Tab-separated table of C-alpha atoms in Angstrom:
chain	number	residue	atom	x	y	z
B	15	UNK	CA	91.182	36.449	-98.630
B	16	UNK	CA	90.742	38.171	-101.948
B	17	UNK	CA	87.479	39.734	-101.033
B	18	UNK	CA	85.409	40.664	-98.059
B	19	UNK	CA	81.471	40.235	-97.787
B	20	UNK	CA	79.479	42.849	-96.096
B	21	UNK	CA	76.038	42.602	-94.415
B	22	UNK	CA	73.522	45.380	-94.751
B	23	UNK	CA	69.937	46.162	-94.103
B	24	UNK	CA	68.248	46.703	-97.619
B	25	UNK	CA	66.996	49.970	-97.230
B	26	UNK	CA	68.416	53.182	-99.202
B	27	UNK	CA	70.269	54.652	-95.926
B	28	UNK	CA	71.511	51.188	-95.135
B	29	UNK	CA	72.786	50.694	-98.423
B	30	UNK	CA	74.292	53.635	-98.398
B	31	UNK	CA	76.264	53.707	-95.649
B	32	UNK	CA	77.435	50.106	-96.208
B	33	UNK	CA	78.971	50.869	-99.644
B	34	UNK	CA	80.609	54.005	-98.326
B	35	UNK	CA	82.721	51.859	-95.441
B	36	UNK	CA	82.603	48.606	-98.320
B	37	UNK	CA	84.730	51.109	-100.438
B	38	UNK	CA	86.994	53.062	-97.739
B	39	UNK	CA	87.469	49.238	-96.285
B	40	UNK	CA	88.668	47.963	-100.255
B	41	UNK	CA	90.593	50.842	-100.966
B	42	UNK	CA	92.941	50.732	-97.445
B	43	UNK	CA	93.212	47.050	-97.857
B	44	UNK	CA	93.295	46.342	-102.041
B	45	UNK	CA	90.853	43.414	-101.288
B	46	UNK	CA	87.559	43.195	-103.272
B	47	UNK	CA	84.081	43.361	-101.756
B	48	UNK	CA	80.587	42.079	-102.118
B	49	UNK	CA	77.254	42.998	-100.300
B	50	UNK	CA	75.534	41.067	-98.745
B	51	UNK	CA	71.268	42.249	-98.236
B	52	UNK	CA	70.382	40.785	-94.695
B	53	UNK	CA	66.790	41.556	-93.388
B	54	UNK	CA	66.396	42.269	-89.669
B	55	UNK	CA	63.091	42.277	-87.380
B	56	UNK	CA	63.189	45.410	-87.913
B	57	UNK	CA	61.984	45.466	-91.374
B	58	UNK	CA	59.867	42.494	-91.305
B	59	UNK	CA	57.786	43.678	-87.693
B	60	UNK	CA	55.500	46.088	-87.713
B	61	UNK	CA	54.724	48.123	-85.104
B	62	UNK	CA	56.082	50.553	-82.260
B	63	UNK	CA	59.986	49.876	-82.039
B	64	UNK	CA	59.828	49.965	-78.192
B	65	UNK	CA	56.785	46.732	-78.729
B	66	UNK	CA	58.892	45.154	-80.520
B	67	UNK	CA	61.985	44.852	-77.736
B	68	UNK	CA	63.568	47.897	-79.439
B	69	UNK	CA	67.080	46.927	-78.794
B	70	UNK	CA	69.086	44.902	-81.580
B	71	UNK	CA	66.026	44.736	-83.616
B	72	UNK	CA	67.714	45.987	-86.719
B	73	UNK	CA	71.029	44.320	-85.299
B	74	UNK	CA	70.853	40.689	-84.484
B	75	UNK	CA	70.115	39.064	-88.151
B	76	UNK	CA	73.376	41.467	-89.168
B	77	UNK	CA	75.661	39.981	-85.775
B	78	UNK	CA	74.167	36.535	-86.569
B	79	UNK	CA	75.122	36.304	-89.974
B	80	UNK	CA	78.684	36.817	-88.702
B	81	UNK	CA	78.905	34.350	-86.643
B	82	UNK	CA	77.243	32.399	-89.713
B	83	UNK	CA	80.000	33.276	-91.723
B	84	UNK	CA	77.716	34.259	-94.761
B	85	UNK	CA	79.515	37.577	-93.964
B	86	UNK	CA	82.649	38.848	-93.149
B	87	UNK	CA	81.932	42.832	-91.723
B	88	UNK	CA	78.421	44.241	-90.705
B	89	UNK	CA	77.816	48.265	-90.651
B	90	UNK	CA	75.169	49.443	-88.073
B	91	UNK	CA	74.151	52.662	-87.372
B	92	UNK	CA	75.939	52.426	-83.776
B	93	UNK	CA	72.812	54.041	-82.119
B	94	UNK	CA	70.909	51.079	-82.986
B	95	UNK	CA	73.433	48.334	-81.668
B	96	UNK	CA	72.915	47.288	-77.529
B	97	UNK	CA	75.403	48.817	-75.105
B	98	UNK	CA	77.205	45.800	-74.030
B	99	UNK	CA	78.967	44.075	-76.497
B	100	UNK	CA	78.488	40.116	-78.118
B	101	UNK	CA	81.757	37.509	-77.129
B	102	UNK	CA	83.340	36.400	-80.213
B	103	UNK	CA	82.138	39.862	-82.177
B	104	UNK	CA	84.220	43.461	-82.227
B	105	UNK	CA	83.432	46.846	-83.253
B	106	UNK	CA	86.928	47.204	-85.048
B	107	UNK	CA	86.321	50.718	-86.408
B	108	UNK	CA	84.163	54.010	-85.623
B	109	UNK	CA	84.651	55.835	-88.547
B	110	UNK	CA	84.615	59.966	-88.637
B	111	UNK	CA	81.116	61.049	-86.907
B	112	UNK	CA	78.791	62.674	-88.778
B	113	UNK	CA	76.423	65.286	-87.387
B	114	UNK	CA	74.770	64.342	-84.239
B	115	UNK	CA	71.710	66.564	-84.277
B	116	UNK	CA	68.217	65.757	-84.590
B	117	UNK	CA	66.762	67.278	-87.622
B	118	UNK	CA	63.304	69.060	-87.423
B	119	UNK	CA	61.368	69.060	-91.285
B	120	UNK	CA	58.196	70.946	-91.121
B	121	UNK	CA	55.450	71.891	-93.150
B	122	UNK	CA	56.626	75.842	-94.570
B	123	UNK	CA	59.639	75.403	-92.569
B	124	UNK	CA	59.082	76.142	-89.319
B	125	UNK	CA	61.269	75.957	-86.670
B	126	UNK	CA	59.961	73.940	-83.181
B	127	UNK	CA	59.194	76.956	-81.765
B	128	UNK	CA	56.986	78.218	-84.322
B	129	UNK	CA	55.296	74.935	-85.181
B	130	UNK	CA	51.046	75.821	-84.324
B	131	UNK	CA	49.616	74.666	-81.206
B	132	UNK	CA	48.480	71.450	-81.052
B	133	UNK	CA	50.846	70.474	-83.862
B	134	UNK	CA	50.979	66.799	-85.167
B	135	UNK	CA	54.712	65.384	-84.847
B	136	UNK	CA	55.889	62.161	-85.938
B	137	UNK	CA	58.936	60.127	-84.492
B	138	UNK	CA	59.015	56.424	-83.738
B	139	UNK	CA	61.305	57.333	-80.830
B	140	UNK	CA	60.221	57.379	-77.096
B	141	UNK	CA	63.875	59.961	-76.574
B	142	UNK	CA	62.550	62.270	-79.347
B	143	UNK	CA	58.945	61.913	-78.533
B	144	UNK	CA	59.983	62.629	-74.710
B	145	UNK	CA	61.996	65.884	-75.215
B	146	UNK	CA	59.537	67.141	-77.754
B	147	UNK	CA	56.798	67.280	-75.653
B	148	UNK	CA	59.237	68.549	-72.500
B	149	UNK	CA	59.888	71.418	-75.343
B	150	UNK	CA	56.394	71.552	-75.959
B	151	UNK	CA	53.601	70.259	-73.764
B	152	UNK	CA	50.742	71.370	-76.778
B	153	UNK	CA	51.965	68.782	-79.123
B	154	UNK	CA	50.499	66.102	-80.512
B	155	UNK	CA	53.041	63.216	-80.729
B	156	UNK	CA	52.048	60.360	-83.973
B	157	UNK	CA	53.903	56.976	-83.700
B	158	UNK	CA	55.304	56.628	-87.121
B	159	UNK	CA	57.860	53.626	-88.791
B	160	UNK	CA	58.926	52.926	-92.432
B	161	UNK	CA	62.168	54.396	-94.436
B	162	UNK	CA	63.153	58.058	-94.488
B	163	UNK	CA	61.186	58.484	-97.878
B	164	UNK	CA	57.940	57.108	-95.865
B	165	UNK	CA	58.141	59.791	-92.957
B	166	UNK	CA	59.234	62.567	-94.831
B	167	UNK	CA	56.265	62.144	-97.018
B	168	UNK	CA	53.677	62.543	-94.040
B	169	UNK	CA	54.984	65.684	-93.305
B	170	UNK	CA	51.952	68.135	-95.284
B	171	UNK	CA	53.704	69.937	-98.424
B	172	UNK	CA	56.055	67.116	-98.628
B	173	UNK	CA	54.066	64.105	-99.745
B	174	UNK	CA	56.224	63.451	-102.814
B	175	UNK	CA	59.564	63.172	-100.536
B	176	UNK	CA	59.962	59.382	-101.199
B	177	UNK	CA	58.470	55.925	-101.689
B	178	UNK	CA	56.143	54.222	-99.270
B	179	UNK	CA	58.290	51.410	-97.531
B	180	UNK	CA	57.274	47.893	-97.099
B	181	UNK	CA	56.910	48.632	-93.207
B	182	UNK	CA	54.067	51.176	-94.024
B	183	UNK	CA	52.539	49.885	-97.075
B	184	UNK	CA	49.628	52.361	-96.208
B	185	UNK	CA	50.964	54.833	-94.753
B	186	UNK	CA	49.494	58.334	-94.758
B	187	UNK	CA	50.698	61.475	-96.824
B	188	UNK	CA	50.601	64.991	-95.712
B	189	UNK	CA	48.905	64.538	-92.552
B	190	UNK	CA	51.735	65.816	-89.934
B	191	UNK	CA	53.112	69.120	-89.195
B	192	UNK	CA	56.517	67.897	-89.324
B	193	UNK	CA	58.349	64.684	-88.338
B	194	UNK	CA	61.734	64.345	-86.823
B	195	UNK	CA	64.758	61.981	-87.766
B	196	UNK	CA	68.244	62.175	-87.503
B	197	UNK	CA	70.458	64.722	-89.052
B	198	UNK	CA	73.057	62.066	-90.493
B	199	UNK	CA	71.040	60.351	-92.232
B	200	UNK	CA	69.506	62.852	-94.073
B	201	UNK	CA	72.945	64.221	-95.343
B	202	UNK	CA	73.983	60.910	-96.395
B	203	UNK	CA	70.964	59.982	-98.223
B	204	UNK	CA	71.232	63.776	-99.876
B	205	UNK	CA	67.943	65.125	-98.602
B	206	UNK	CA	69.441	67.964	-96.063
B	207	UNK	CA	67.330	70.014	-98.091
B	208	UNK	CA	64.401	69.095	-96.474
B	209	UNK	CA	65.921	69.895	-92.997
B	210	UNK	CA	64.256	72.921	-91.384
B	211	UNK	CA	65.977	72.772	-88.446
B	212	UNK	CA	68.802	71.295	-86.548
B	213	UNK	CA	67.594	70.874	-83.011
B	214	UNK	CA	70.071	71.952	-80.623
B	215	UNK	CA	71.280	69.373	-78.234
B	216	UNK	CA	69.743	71.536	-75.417
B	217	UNK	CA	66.373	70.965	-76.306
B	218	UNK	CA	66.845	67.903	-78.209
B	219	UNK	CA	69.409	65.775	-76.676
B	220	UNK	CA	70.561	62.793	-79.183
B	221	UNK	CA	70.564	59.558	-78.827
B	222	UNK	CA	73.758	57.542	-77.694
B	223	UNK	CA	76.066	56.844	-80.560
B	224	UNK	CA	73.956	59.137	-82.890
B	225	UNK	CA	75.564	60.258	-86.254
B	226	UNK	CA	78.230	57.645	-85.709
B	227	UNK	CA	78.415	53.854	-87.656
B	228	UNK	CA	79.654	50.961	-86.232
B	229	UNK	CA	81.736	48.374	-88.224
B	230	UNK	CA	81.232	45.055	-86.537
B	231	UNK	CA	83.929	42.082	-87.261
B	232	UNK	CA	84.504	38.472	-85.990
B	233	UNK	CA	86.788	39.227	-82.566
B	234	UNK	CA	90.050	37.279	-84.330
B	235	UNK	CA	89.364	39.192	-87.403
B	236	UNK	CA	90.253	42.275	-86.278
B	237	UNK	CA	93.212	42.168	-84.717
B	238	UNK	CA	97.147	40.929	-86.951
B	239	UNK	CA	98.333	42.223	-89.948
B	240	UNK	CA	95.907	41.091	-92.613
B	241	UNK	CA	94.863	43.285	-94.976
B	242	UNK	CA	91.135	43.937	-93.746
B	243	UNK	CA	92.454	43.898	-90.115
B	244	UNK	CA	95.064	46.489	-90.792
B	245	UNK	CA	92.480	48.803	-92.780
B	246	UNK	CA	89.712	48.331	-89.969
B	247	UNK	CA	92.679	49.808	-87.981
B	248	UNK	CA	93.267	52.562	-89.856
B	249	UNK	CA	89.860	53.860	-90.614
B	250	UNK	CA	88.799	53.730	-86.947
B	251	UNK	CA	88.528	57.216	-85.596
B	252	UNK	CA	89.794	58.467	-82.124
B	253	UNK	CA	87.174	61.532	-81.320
B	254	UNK	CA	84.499	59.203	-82.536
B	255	UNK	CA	85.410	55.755	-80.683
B	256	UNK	CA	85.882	57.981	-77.281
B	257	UNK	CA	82.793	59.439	-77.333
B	258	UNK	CA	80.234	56.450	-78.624
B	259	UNK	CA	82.301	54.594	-75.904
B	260	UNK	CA	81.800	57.323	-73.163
B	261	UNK	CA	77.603	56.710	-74.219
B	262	UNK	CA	77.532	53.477	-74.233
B	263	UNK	CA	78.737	52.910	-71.185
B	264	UNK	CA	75.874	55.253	-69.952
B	265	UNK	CA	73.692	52.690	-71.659
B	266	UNK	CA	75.194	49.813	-69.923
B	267	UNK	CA	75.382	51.033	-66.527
B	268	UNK	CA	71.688	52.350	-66.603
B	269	UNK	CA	70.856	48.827	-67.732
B	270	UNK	CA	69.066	50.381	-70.940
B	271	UNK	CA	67.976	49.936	-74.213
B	272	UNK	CA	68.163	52.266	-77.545
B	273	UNK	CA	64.624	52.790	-77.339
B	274	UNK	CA	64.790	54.378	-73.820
B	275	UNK	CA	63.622	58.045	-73.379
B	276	UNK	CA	67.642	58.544	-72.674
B	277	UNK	CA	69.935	61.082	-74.549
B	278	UNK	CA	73.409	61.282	-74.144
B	279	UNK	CA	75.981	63.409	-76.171
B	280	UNK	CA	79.854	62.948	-75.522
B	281	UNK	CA	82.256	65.371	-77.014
B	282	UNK	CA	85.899	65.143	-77.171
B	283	UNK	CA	88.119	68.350	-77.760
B	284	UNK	CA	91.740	68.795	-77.525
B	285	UNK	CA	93.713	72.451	-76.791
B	286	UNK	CA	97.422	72.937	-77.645
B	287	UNK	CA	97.642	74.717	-74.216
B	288	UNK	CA	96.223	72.263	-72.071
B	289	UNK	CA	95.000	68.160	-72.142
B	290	UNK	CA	92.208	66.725	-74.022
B	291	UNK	CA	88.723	66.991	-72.377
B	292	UNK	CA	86.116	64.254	-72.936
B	293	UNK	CA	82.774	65.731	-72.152
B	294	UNK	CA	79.620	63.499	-71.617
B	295	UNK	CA	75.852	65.147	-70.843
B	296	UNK	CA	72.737	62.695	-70.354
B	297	UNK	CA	69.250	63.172	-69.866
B	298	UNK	CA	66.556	60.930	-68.827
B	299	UNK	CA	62.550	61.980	-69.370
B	300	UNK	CA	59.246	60.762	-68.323
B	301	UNK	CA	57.187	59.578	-72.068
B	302	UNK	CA	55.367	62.042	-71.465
B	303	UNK	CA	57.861	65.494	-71.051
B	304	UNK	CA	56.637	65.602	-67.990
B	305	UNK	CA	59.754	65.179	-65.573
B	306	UNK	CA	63.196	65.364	-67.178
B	307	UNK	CA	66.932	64.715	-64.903
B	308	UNK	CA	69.706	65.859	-66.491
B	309	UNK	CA	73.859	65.314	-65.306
B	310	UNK	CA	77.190	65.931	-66.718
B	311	UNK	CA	80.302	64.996	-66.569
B	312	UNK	CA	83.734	65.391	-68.108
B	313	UNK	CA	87.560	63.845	-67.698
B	314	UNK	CA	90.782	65.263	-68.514
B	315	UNK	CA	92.405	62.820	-70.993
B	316	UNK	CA	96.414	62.445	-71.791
B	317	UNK	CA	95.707	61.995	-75.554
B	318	UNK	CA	93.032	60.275	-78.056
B	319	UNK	CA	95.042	57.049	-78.373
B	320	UNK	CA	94.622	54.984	-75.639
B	321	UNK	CA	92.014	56.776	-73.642
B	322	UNK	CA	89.047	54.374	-73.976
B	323	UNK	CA	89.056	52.862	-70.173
B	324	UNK	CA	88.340	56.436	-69.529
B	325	UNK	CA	85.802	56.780	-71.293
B	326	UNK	CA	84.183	54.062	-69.808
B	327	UNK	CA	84.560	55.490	-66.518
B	328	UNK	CA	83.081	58.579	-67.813
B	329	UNK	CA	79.770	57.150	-69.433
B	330	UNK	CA	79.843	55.101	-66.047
B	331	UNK	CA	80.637	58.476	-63.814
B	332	UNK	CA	77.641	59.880	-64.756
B	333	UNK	CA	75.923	56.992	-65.030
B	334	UNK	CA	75.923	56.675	-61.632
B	335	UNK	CA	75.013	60.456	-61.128
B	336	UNK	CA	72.064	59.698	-62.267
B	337	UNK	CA	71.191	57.040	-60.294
B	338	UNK	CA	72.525	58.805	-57.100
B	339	UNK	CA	69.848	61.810	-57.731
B	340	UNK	CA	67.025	59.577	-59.260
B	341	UNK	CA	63.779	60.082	-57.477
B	342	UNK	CA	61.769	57.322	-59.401
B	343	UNK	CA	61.750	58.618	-62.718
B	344	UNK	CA	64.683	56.261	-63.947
B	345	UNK	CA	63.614	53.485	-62.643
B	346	UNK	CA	59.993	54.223	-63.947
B	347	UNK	CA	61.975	54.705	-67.556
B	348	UNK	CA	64.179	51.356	-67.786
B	349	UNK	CA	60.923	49.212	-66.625
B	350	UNK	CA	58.955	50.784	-69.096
């Protein structure tokens, strides 16, 4: 193999991400890559997400062309992948996690708390849509889709943000208070400017394997000694495969999708006078803010390396927490 192909989703955040692991990837293994544009339901649907099955929407073209073979290494934004993995596919790296806040950009700036009552908030995301109205009961929550560009330009006083996507082709300008989207990509794509506030994760609990990519091979390709194997190895990150593995397990216990109104946060810390801690909090809402269950959970670890079956058991500790103390709204949650 003298070069690798990667599959990507075509738009600007996808792109982006996929040339920044195309390049760590060519650079740790001297091999040459190509991209590869691959369009998922996710782009061609229209639509709420949660309509549309929600989970592996913007996945399954990506994990099919792998099996294809039209390409060799698929990047997802992890949060968007489903909790249980595919036979005959591996996530062979986690790279470094970026930021896993929710990012709040408003019309003049305003923080959530200061947002006007009755404000108009967009998200296409039942877990954002859930907690904001938990936060606040007086807003008005607007189903919104289309690229970063799109929803950034409904927020009023920001209508020149970015280009309408294909997914919105007429999609308003100006007519929201603020919108919500993830803090990640907004730094990659360069536009923390128009961030007006990073939502702390006790109001705004993120989504499982938020801020984090996932670099998805063919099972035999990434394991050996071969070039892309060994550099799949190398740029996998510790802190960041123990805690997206510690949240998906949550996932996969609760039997739920990406689109459920379910946040959970790992975080993994280590102290020279004692062992490693993995930490894992989860919360579950009604759509409508109404109800919310929260647990936590964490696990002494010996070190990073080698810790991921305890991970699992932590995602499925409190998992089953959860389950233990439901009173109906879970179950109410997963079915919707």
């Amino acid at each position: 193999m003298e070069q690798f192909r990667v599959g990507t989703r075509g738009s600007r955040l996808a792109m982006t991400q996929t040339t920044t692991v195309a390049q760590a990837l060519s650079d740790s293994s001297g091999l040459g890559h190509e991209l590869i544009t691959v369009r998922t339901d996710g782009d061609i649907l229209t639509g709420p997400l949660a309509q549309m099955g929600g989970t592996g929407v913007f996945a399954s073209a990506l994990r099919q062309a792998l099996f294809d073979r039209t390409c060799d290494v698929a990047v997802h934004s992890l949060k968007d992948l489903p909790a249980k993995d595919l036979d005959g596919l591996s996530i062979a790296a986690v790279p470094v996690r970026e930021d896993v806040r929710d990012a709040l950009c408003s019309a003049g700036d305003a923080p959530l708390s200061a947002l006007p009552d009755g404000a108009k908030v967009g998200t296409g995301s039942p877990r954002r849509a859930a907690q904001l109205l938990a936060a606040r009961p007086d807003l008005q929550i607007v189903d919104i889709r289309g690229n970063v560009g799109t929803r950034l330009a409904r927020v009023r006083g920001r209508e020149e943000a970015g280009e309408v996507s294909t997914q919105a082709p007429d999609a308003a300008r100006g007519d929201l208070d603020a919108v919500v989207l993830a803090g990640a990509g907004l730094r990659r794509l360069g536009l923390e400017h128009h961030i007006s506030e990073l939502l702390d994760p006790g109001v705004m609990l993120p989504a499982p394997g938020q801020g984090a990519l996932a670099v998805e091979v063919r099972a035999e390709d990434a394991v050996g000694q071969a070039p892309l194997a060994m550099a799949l190895q190398a740029y996998d990150d510790a802190a960041a495969r123990l805690e997206t593995t510690a949240e998906r397990a949550l996932l996969a216990r609760l039997n739920a999708g990406c689109s459920a109104p379910i946040g959970g946060l790992a975080r993994f810390s280590e102290d020279t006078d004692g062992p490693a801690v993995l930490q894992l909090r989860a919360v579950v809402c009604a759509p409508d803010g109404s109800a919310v269950q929260r647990a936590q959970a964490e696990l002494p670890l010996a070190a990073a390396g080698g810790s991921v079956p305890r991970a699992v058991e932590l995602g499925t500790q409190v998992a089953e927490q959860l389950i233990a103390e439901d009173t109906g709204l879970l179950a109410h949650v997963i079915d919707t």
